[in-house]
Amino acid sequence: MRGLARAYDRVITGLAVLGGLVLAAIFLAIVYDVTVRTAGIPSPLWTVTLAEYGLLHSTLYATPWVLRRKSHVFITIFIGRLRGTPKLWVERLVYVAGIAICLLLAWYSLTVVIAEYIRGFEDIRSFAMPGWIVTAPVPLAFFLLATEFARFLFGPDSMLTGDPTGAEGL
């Protein structure tokens, strides 16, 4: 079981690194686009489209890691005033709601990905991209987010403890 948890942690970290690499690739593509335009060379048509896809994918890849590190936006104004059992119950309710919402979105987005694949849907902008490639990370990300909420629910850790900057995860 410990080996499975370590492998899962590596997947979460690997996806976050992939998200960072996608952002770096977007940066380089934009620099290239601006440079060739400045030089009077026609710029490639694909830069904006790939940047849009890349921003979606990088966000989805990194989100479970961000939740794991407690670096997400979490409003503690209400729950911060609670103490003892009420605080524990509200916190658990947040975890259960997070699991339910993420699993619902994972299921729904998976049906969209499958439908796009079956129908052969293409997202046509500056070039044709199979729709399922664009949306495939969505169900994965929401399933992993549900898993992260479950780790908080059933594990010893809390989203409300630790360094509020998330630096303890570095």
mmCIF file of C-alpha atoms in Angstrom:
data_model
loop_
_atom_site.group_PDB
_atom_site.id
_atom_site.type_symbol
_atom_site.label_atom_id
_atom_site.label_comp_id
_atom_site.label_asym_id
_atom_site.label_seq_id
_atom_site.Cartn_x
_atom_site.Cartn_y
_atom_site.Cartn_z
ATOM 1 C CA MET A 1 0.000 0.000 0.000
ATOM 2 C CA ARG A 2 2.880 2.350 0.796
ATOM 3 C CA GLY A 3 4.366 1.737 -2.654
ATOM 4 C CA LEU A 4 1.051 2.639 -4.268
ATOM 5 C CA ALA A 5 0.913 5.884 -2.271
ATOM 6 C CA ARG A 6 4.462 6.752 -3.342
ATOM 7 C CA ALA A 7 3.639 6.036 -6.982
ATOM 8 C CA TYR A 8 0.527 8.197 -6.710
ATOM 9 C CA ASP A 9 2.587 11.018 -5.179
ATOM 10 C CA ARG A 10 5.036 10.758 -8.085
ATOM 11 C CA VAL A 11 2.155 10.975 -10.569
ATOM 12 C CA ILE A 12 0.799 14.115 -8.860
ATOM 13 C CA THR A 13 4.258 15.715 -8.821
ATOM 14 C CA GLY A 14 4.968 14.625 -12.389
ATOM 15 C CA LEU A 15 1.746 16.192 -13.613
ATOM 16 C CA ALA A 16 2.636 19.441 -11.827
ATOM 17 C CA VAL A 17 6.047 19.429 -13.517
ATOM 18 C CA LEU A 18 4.343 18.749 -16.848
ATOM 19 C CA GLY A 19 2.042 21.715 -16.201
ATOM 20 C CA GLY A 20 5.093 23.890 -15.582
ATOM 21 C CA LEU A 21 6.761 22.654 -18.768
ATOM 22 C CA VAL A 22 3.613 23.465 -20.741
ATOM 23 C CA LEU A 23 3.704 27.025 -19.356
ATOM 24 C CA ALA A 24 7.368 27.312 -20.330
ATOM 25 C CA ALA A 25 6.550 26.089 -23.848
ATOM 26 C CA ILE A 26 3.767 28.696 -24.114
ATOM 27 C CA PHE A 27 6.246 31.376 -23.060
ATOM 28 C CA LEU A 28 8.780 30.266 -25.669
ATOM 29 C CA ALA A 29 6.124 30.085 -28.390
ATOM 30 C CA ILE A 30 4.968 33.627 -27.628
ATOM 31 C CA VAL A 31 8.547 34.930 -27.604
ATOM 32 C CA TYR A 32 9.098 33.242 -30.971
ATOM 33 C CA ASP A 33 5.842 34.673 -32.342
ATOM 34 C CA VAL A 34 6.680 38.228 -31.260
ATOM 35 C CA THR A 35 10.274 37.933 -32.495
ATOM 36 C CA VAL A 36 9.363 36.798 -36.001
ATOM 37 C CA ARG A 37 6.623 39.435 -36.238
ATOM 38 C CA THR A 38 9.090 42.121 -35.198
ATOM 39 C CA ALA A 39 11.508 40.870 -37.853
ATOM 40 C CA GLY A 40 8.779 41.257 -40.476
ATOM 41 C CA ILE A 41 8.348 37.519 -40.942
ATOM 42 C CA PRO A 42 4.773 36.217 -40.926
ATOM 43 C CA SER A 43 4.022 34.734 -37.505
ATOM 44 C CA PRO A 44 2.724 31.205 -37.150
ATOM 45 C CA LEU A 45 -1.035 30.814 -36.860
ATOM 46 C CA TRP A 46 -0.839 28.121 -34.199
ATOM 47 C CA THR A 47 0.668 30.174 -31.356
ATOM 48 C CA VAL A 48 -2.553 31.539 -29.868
ATOM 49 C CA THR A 49 -4.446 28.259 -30.262
ATOM 50 C CA LEU A 50 -1.724 26.219 -28.595
ATOM 51 C CA ALA A 51 -1.426 28.814 -25.832
ATOM 52 C CA GLU A 52 -5.166 28.450 -25.138
ATOM 53 C CA TYR A 53 -4.953 24.665 -25.037
ATOM 54 C CA GLY A 54 -1.768 24.847 -22.990
ATOM 55 C CA LEU A 55 -3.252 27.142 -20.353
ATOM 56 C CA LEU A 56 -6.160 24.735 -19.872
ATOM 57 C CA HIS A 57 -3.900 21.693 -19.706
ATOM 58 C CA SER A 58 -1.268 23.234 -17.416
ATOM 59 C CA THR A 59 -3.966 24.294 -14.957
ATOM 60 C CA LEU A 60 -5.548 20.850 -14.941
ATOM 61 C CA TYR A 61 -2.214 19.052 -14.586
ATOM 62 C CA ALA A 62 -1.081 21.143 -11.605
ATOM 63 C CA THR A 63 -4.341 21.519 -9.666
ATOM 64 C CA PRO A 64 -4.160 18.264 -7.633
ATOM 65 C CA TRP A 65 -0.595 19.124 -6.588
ATOM 66 C CA VAL A 66 -1.699 22.626 -5.562
ATOM 67 C CA LEU A 67 -4.481 21.145 -3.412
ATOM 68 C CA ARG A 68 -2.018 18.678 -1.878
ATOM 69 C CA ARG A 69 0.333 21.542 -0.921
ATOM 70 C CA LYS A 70 -2.554 23.574 0.524
ATOM 71 C CA SER A 71 -1.650 26.386 -1.865
ATOM 72 C CA HIS A 72 -5.187 26.763 -3.170
ATOM 73 C CA VAL A 73 -7.565 29.558 -2.294
ATOM 74 C CA PHE A 74 -9.387 28.599 0.873
ATOM 75 C CA ILE A 75 -11.490 31.085 2.781
ATOM 76 C CA THR A 76 -11.071 30.501 6.503
ATOM 77 C CA ILE A 77 -13.032 33.496 7.786
ATOM 78 C CA PHE A 78 -15.957 31.286 8.835
ATOM 79 C CA ILE A 79 -14.262 28.035 9.740
ATOM 80 C CA GLY A 80 -11.400 29.880 11.449
ATOM 81 C CA ARG A 81 -13.813 31.105 14.114
ATOM 82 C CA LEU A 82 -15.071 27.614 14.921
ATOM 83 C CA ARG A 83 -13.487 25.430 17.578
ATOM 84 C CA GLY A 84 -13.603 21.773 18.506
ATOM 85 C CA THR A 85 -16.281 19.463 17.147
ATOM 86 C CA PRO A 86 -18.164 22.054 15.032
ATOM 87 C CA LYS A 87 -14.932 22.937 13.236
ATOM 88 C CA LEU A 88 -14.197 19.261 12.594
ATOM 89 C CA TRP A 89 -17.704 18.656 11.217
ATOM 90 C CA VAL A 90 -17.620 21.674 8.905
ATOM 91 C CA GLU A 91 -14.171 20.689 7.676
ATOM 92 C CA ARG A 92 -15.365 17.128 7.001
ATOM 93 C CA LEU A 93 -18.414 18.506 5.200
ATOM 94 C CA VAL A 94 -16.114 20.558 2.953
ATOM 95 C CA TYR A 95 -14.125 17.409 2.122
ATOM 96 C CA VAL A 96 -17.248 15.380 1.368
ATOM 97 C CA ALA A 97 -18.633 18.189 -0.810
ATOM 98 C CA GLY A 98 -15.290 18.438 -2.607
ATOM 99 C CA ILE A 99 -15.257 14.695 -3.271
ATOM 100 C CA ALA A 100 -18.866 14.670 -4.508
ATOM 101 C CA ILE A 101 -18.495 17.714 -6.763
ATOM 102 C CA CYS A 102 -15.177 16.545 -8.219
ATOM 103 C CA LEU A 103 -16.473 13.023 -8.900
ATOM 104 C CA LEU A 104 -19.589 14.443 -10.561
ATOM 105 C CA LEU A 105 -17.485 16.711 -12.769
ATOM 106 C CA ALA A 106 -15.068 13.854 -13.527
ATOM 107 C CA TRP A 107 -17.949 11.619 -14.616
ATOM 108 C CA TYR A 108 -19.629 14.283 -16.720
ATOM 109 C CA SER A 109 -16.381 15.370 -18.377
ATOM 110 C CA LEU A 110 -15.479 11.734 -19.081
ATOM 111 C CA THR A 111 -18.784 11.319 -20.944
ATOM 112 C CA VAL A 112 -17.896 14.435 -22.974
ATOM 113 C CA VAL A 113 -14.437 13.071 -23.834
ATOM 114 C CA ILE A 114 -15.906 9.706 -24.886
ATOM 115 C CA ALA A 115 -18.638 11.381 -26.972
ATOM 116 C CA GLU A 116 -16.068 13.603 -28.700
ATOM 117 C CA TYR A 117 -13.929 10.575 -29.473
ATOM 118 C CA ILE A 118 -16.832 8.497 -30.808
ATOM 119 C CA ARG A 119 -18.206 11.334 -32.953
ATOM 120 C CA GLY A 120 -14.764 12.348 -34.180
ATOM 121 C CA PHE A 121 -15.337 15.933 -33.055
ATOM 122 C CA GLU A 122 -12.584 18.368 -34.031
ATOM 123 C CA ASP A 123 -11.897 21.765 -32.525
ATOM 124 C CA ILE A 124 -11.054 23.861 -35.556
ATOM 125 C CA ARG A 125 -9.254 27.146 -34.996
ATOM 126 C CA SER A 126 -5.948 27.799 -36.724
ATOM 127 C CA PHE A 127 -5.667 24.031 -37.177
ATOM 128 C CA ALA A 128 -7.877 21.011 -36.496
ATOM 129 C CA MET A 129 -7.379 19.319 -33.118
ATOM 130 C CA PRO A 130 -9.349 16.241 -32.046
ATOM 131 C CA GLY A 131 -11.734 17.452 -29.357
ATOM 132 C CA TRP A 132 -11.041 14.568 -27.022
ATOM 133 C CA ILE A 133 -7.361 15.563 -26.824
ATOM 134 C CA VAL A 134 -8.373 19.032 -25.671
ATOM 135 C CA THR A 135 -10.780 17.745 -22.991
ATOM 136 C CA ALA A 136 -9.042 14.518 -21.910
ATOM 137 C CA PRO A 137 -7.206 16.047 -18.909
ATOM 138 C CA VAL A 138 -10.459 17.321 -17.374
ATOM 139 C CA PRO A 139 -11.798 14.006 -15.981
ATOM 140 C CA LEU A 140 -8.312 12.996 -14.855
ATOM 141 C CA ALA A 141 -7.817 16.250 -12.957
ATOM 142 C CA PHE A 142 -11.199 16.090 -11.237
ATOM 143 C CA PHE A 143 -10.694 12.433 -10.280
ATOM 144 C CA LEU A 144 -7.312 13.287 -8.775
ATOM 145 C CA LEU A 145 -8.850 16.259 -6.948
ATOM 146 C CA ALA A 146 -11.506 13.943 -5.482
ATOM 147 C CA THR A 147 -8.688 11.629 -4.395
ATOM 148 C CA GLU A 148 -6.896 14.534 -2.703
ATOM 149 C CA PHE A 149 -10.073 15.542 -0.843
ATOM 150 C CA ALA A 150 -10.462 11.900 0.243
ATOM 151 C CA ARG A 151 -6.900 11.889 1.562
ATOM 152 C CA PHE A 152 -7.780 14.882 3.721
ATOM 153 C CA LEU A 153 -11.050 13.278 4.815
ATOM 154 C CA PHE A 154 -9.605 9.896 5.783
ATOM 155 C CA GLY A 155 -6.012 10.874 6.563
ATOM 156 C CA PRO A 156 -4.427 12.664 9.495
ATOM 157 C CA ASP A 157 -3.754 15.899 7.575
ATOM 158 C CA SER A 158 -6.048 18.911 7.409
ATOM 159 C CA MET A 159 -6.390 21.614 4.779
ATOM 160 C CA LEU A 160 -6.414 24.120 7.651
ATOM 161 C CA THR A 161 -3.082 23.194 9.239
ATOM 162 C CA GLY A 162 0.474 23.874 8.209
ATOM 163 C CA ASP A 163 2.127 26.783 6.502
ATOM 164 C CA PRO A 164 -0.541 28.969 4.860
ATOM 165 C CA THR A 165 1.824 29.715 1.969
ATOM 166 C CA GLY A 166 2.063 26.038 1.127
ATOM 167 C CA ALA A 167 5.844 26.205 1.451
ATOM 168 C CA GLU A 168 5.967 23.023 3.543
ATOM 169 C CA GLY A 169 5.322 21.038 0.366
ATOM 170 C CA LEU A 170 8.562 22.206 -1.261
#
